[in-house]
Coordinates of C-alpha atoms and ligand atoms in Angstrom, one line a residue:
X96 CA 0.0 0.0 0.0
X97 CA 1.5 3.8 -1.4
X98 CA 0.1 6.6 0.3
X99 CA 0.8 10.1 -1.2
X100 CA 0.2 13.5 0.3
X101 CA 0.7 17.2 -0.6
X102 CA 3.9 18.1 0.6
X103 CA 2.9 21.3 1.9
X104 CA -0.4 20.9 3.6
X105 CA 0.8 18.1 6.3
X106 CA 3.7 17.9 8.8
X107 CA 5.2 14.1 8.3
X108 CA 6.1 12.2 11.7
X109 CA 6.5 9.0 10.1
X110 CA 7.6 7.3 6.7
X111 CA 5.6 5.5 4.4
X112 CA 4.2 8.5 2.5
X113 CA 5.5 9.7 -0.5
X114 CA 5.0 14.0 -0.5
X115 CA 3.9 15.3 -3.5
X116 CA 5.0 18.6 -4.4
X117 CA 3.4 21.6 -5.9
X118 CA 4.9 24.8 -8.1
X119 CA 6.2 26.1 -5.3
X120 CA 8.1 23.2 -4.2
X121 CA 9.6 22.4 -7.6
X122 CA 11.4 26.2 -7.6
X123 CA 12.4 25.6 -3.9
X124 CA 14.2 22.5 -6.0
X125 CA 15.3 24.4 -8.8
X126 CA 17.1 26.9 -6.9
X127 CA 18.8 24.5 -4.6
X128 CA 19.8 21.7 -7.7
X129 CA 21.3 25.0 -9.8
X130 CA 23.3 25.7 -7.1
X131 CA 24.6 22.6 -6.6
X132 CA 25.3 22.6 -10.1
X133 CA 27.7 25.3 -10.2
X134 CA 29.3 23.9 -7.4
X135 CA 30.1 20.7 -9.5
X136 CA 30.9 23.4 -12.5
X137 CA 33.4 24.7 -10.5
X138 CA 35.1 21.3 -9.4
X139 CA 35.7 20.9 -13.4
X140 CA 38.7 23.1 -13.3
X141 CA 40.1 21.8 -10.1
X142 CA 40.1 18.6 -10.1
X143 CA 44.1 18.1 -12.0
X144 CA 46.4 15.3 -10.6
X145 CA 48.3 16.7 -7.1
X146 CA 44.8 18.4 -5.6
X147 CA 43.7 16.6 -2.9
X148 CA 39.8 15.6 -1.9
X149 CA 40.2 17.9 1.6
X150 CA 40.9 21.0 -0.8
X151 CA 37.9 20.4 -3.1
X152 CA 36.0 20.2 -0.3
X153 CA 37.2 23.3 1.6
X154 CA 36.2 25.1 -1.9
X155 CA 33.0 23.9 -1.9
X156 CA 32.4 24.8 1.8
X157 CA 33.3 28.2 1.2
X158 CA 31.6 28.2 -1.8
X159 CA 28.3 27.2 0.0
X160 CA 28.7 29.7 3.0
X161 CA 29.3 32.1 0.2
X162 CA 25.7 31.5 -1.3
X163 CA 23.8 31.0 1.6
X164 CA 23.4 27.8 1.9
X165 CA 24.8 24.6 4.0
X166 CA 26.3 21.1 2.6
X167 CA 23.6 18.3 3.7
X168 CA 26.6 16.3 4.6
X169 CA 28.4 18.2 7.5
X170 CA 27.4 16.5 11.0
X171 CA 25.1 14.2 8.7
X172 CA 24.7 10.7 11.0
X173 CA 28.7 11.7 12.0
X174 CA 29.8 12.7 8.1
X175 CA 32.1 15.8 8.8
X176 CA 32.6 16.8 4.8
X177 CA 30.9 19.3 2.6
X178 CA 31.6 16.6 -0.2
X179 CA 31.9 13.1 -1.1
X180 CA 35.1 11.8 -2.8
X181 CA 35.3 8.8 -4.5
X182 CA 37.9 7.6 -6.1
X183 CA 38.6 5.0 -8.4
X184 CA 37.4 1.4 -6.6
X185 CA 35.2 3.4 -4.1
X186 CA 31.6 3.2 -4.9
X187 CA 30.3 5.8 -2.7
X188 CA 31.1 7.9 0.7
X189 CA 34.8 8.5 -0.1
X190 CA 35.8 10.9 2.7
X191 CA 37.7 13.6 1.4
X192 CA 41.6 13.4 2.6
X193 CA 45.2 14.8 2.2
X194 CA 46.1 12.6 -0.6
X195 CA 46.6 13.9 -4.2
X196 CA 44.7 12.6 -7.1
X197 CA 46.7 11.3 -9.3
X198 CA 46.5 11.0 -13.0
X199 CA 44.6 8.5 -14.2
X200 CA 42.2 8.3 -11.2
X201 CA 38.7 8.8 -11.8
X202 CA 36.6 10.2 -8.6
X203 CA 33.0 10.6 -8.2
X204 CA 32.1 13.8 -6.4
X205 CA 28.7 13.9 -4.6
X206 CA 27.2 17.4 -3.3
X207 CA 24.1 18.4 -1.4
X208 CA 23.6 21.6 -0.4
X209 CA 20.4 23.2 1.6
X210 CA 18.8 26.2 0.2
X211 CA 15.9 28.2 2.1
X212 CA 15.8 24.0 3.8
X213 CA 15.1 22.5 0.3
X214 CA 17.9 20.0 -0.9
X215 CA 19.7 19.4 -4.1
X216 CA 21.5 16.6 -4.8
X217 CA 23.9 15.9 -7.9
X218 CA 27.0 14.0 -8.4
X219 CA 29.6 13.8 -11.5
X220 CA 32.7 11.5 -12.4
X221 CA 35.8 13.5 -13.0
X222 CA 38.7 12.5 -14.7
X223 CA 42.1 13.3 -13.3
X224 CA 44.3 14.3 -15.9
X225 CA 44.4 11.3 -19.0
X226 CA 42.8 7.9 -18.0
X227 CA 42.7 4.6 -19.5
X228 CA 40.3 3.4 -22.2
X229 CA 38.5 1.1 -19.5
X230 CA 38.1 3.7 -17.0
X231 CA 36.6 5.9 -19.9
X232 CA 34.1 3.0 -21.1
X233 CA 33.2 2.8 -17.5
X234 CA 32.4 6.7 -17.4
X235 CA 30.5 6.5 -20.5
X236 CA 28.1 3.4 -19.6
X237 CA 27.6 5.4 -16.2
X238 CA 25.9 8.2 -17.9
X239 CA 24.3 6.6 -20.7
X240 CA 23.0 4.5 -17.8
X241 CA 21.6 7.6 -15.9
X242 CA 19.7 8.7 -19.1
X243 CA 18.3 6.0 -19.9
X244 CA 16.9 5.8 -15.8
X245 CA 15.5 9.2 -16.5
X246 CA 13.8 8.5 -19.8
X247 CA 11.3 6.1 -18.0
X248 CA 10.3 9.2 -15.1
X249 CA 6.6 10.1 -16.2
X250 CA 3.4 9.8 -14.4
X251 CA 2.0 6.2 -15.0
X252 CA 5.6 4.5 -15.3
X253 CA 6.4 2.3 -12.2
X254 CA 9.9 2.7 -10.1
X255 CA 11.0 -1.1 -11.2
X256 CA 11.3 0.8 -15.1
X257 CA 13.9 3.1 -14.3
X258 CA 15.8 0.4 -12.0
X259 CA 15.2 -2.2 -15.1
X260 CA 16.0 0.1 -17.8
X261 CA 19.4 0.0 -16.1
X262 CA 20.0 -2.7 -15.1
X263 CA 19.2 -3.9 -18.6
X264 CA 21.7 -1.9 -20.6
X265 CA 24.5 -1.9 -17.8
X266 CA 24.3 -5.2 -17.9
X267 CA 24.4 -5.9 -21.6
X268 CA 27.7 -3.8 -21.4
X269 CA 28.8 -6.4 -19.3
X270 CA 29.2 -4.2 -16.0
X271 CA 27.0 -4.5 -12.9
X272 CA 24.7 -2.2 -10.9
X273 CA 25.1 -1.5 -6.9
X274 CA 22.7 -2.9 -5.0
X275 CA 23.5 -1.6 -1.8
X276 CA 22.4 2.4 -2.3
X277 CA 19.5 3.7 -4.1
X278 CA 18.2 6.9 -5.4
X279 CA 15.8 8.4 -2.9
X280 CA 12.7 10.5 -2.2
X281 CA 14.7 14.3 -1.9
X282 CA 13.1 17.8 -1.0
X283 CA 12.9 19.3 2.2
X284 CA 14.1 16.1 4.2
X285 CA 17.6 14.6 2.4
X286 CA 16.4 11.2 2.3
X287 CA 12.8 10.7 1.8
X288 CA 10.5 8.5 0.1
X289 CA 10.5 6.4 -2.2
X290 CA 13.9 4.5 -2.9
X291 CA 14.7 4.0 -6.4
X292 CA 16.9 1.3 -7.0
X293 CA 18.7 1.4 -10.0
X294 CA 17.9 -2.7 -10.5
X295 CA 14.6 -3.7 -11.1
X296 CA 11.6 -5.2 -13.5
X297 CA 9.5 -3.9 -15.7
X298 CA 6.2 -2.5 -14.4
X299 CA 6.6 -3.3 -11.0
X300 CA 6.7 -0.9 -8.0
X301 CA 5.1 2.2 -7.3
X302 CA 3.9 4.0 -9.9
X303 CA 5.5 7.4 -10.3
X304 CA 3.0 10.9 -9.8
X305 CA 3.5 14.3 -10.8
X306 CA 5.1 15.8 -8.3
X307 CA 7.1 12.8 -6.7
X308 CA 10.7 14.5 -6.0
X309 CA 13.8 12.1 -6.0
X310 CA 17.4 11.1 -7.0
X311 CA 18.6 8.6 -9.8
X312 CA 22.3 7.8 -9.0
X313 CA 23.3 4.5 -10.2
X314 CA 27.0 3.0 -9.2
X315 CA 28.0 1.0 -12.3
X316 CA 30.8 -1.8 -11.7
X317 CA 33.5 -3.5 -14.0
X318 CA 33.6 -6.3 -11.6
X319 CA 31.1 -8.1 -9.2
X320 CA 28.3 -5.5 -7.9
X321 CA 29.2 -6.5 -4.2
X322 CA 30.7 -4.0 -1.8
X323 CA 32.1 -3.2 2.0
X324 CA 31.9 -0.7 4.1
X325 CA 35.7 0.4 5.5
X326 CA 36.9 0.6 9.4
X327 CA 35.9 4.2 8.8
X328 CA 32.0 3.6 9.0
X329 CA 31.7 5.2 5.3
X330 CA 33.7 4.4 2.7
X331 CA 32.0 1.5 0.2
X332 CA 34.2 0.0 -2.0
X333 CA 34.0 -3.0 -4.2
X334 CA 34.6 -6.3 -2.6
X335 CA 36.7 -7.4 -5.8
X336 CA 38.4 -4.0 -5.8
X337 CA 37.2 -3.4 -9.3
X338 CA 36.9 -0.2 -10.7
X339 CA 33.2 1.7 -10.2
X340 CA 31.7 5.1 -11.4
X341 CA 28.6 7.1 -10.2
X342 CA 26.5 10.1 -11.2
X343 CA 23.3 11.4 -10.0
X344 CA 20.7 14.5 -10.3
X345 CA 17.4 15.3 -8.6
X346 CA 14.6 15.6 -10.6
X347 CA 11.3 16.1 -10.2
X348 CA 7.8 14.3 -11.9
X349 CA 6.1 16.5 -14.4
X350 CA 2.8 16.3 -16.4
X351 CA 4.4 14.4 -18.9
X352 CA 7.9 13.6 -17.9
X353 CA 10.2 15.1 -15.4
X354 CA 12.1 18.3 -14.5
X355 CA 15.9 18.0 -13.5
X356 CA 16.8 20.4 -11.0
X357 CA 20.5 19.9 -11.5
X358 CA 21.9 20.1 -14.9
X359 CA 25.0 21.8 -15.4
X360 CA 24.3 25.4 -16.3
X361 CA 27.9 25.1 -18.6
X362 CA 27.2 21.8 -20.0
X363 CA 29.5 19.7 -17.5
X364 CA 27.3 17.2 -16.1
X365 CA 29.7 14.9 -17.7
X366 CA 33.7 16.0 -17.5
X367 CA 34.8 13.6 -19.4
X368 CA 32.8 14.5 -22.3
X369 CA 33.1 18.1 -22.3
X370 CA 36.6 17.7 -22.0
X371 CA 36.5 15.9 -25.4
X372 CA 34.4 18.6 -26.8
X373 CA 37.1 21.2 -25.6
X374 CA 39.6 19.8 -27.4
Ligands
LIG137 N1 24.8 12.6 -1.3 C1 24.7 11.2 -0.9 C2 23.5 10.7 -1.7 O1 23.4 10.9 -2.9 C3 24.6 10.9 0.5 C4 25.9 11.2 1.2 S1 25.7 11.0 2.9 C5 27.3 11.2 3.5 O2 22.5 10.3 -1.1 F1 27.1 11.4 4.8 F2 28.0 10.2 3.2 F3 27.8 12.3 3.0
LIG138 CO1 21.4 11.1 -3.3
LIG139 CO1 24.4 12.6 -3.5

């Protein structure tokens, strides 16, 4: 049993209920996803081999405070960050450190920042410097991955398409899909209702409403889709140490498809490619 309710008519004490969001809400989103944006924007020109994770993220901080707003992640459950960074075989939760990148790496940085209490959420895979051909295939199945996930968000569609539709093609490019995380139910509370997973079948699930507000962020593997949590309480990395990309927006159901709060207002939701395109 799904219960929905207008976002802004009833204070939530419990889960279970997936809010509904008006006009109102979806510029509350809008504002906080294109900010969030051009915090990743800026990360394109700073992320080069020798900067290290703890100087992104002290960027980013200021960057926030700057703008009036505050990263989700600082004294989230314990997380002490503004960003997450993770690098190559970490799938998600990297905490940022004094360790250069170094070329070849590829790192996945994940920002949420809170605007007037309404959250955007968006992560990108960045190159450092030149990487290898598999690490670039990996990038690119990542993102056609995400698109094809946000093709199937339109009222009528069920959750289990956008999980299946991935699952489907990042399979078929022999890689696999994280089961571990899931997109989530974003807005005025960082997680919310419903999860997405990015695994799934075909027409089962909830079916999707105008006005449902979440995140798609697969993880995509080159190995085995298992992972562990480090001594840290955070870091996930892949059990067989393979390599493992993610990306991820916030978008919200429309009439007839969906709104995404967090494209890149330069075009950068994917580095690598407009790095190509640069060139
Ligand atoms: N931004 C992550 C997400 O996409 C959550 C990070 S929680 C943290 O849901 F504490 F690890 F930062
Ligand atoms: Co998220
Ligand atoms: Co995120």
């Amino acid at each position: 049993m799904v219960t929905y309710i207008e976002a802004n008519k009833t204070k939530r004490k419990t889960l279970g209920i997936i809010p509904l969001y008006d006009e109102e809400g979806f510029a509350k989103m809008r504002k906080a996803g294109q900010l969030t944006a051009q915090a990743l924007d800026i990360l394109f020109e700073k992320v080069r081999p020798g900067v290290t994770t703890l100087e992104l993220d002290r960027i980013i901080f200021e960057f926030a405070k700057d703008n009036g707003a505050i990263p989700a992640t600082i004294f989230y459950r314990g997380y002490r960050h503004s960003i997450c960074t993770s690098i190559n075989h970490v799938v998600c939760h990297g905490i940022p450190s004094n360790k250069p990148l170094r070329e070849g790496d590829i790192v996945n940085i994940d920002i949420t920042l809170i605007v007037d209490g309404w959250h955007g959420d968006s992560s990108r895979l960045y190159p450092v410097g030149n990487i290898s051909r598999k690490a670039e295939r990996l990038i690119e199945i990542t993102y056609e991955a995400i698109k094809r996930g946000i093709e199937q968000v339109k009222p009528g569609n069920k959750i289990g398409d956008i999980g299946a539709a991935i699952q489907q093609y990042v399979e078929s490019q022999r890689a696999s899909v994280v089961r571990d995380f899931v997109g989530h139910g974003v807005g005025q509370r960082f997680h919310d209702e419903p999860n997405i997973p990015h695994f799934g079948t075909k027409g089962t699930g909830i079916e999707l409403r105008e006005g449902m507000i979440f995140t798609i962020e697969p993880m995509v593997n080159l190995g085995r889709p298992n992972v562990k949590i480090l001594a840290d309480g955070w870091t996930a990395v892949t059990r067989d140490r393979s390599l493992s990309a993610q990306c991820e927006h916030s978008l919200g159901v429309t009439k007839d498809g969906c709104e995404i709060f967090t494209n890149s207002p330069k075009g950068l939701f994917n580095p690598l490619e407009a790095q190509k395109n640069n060139k």
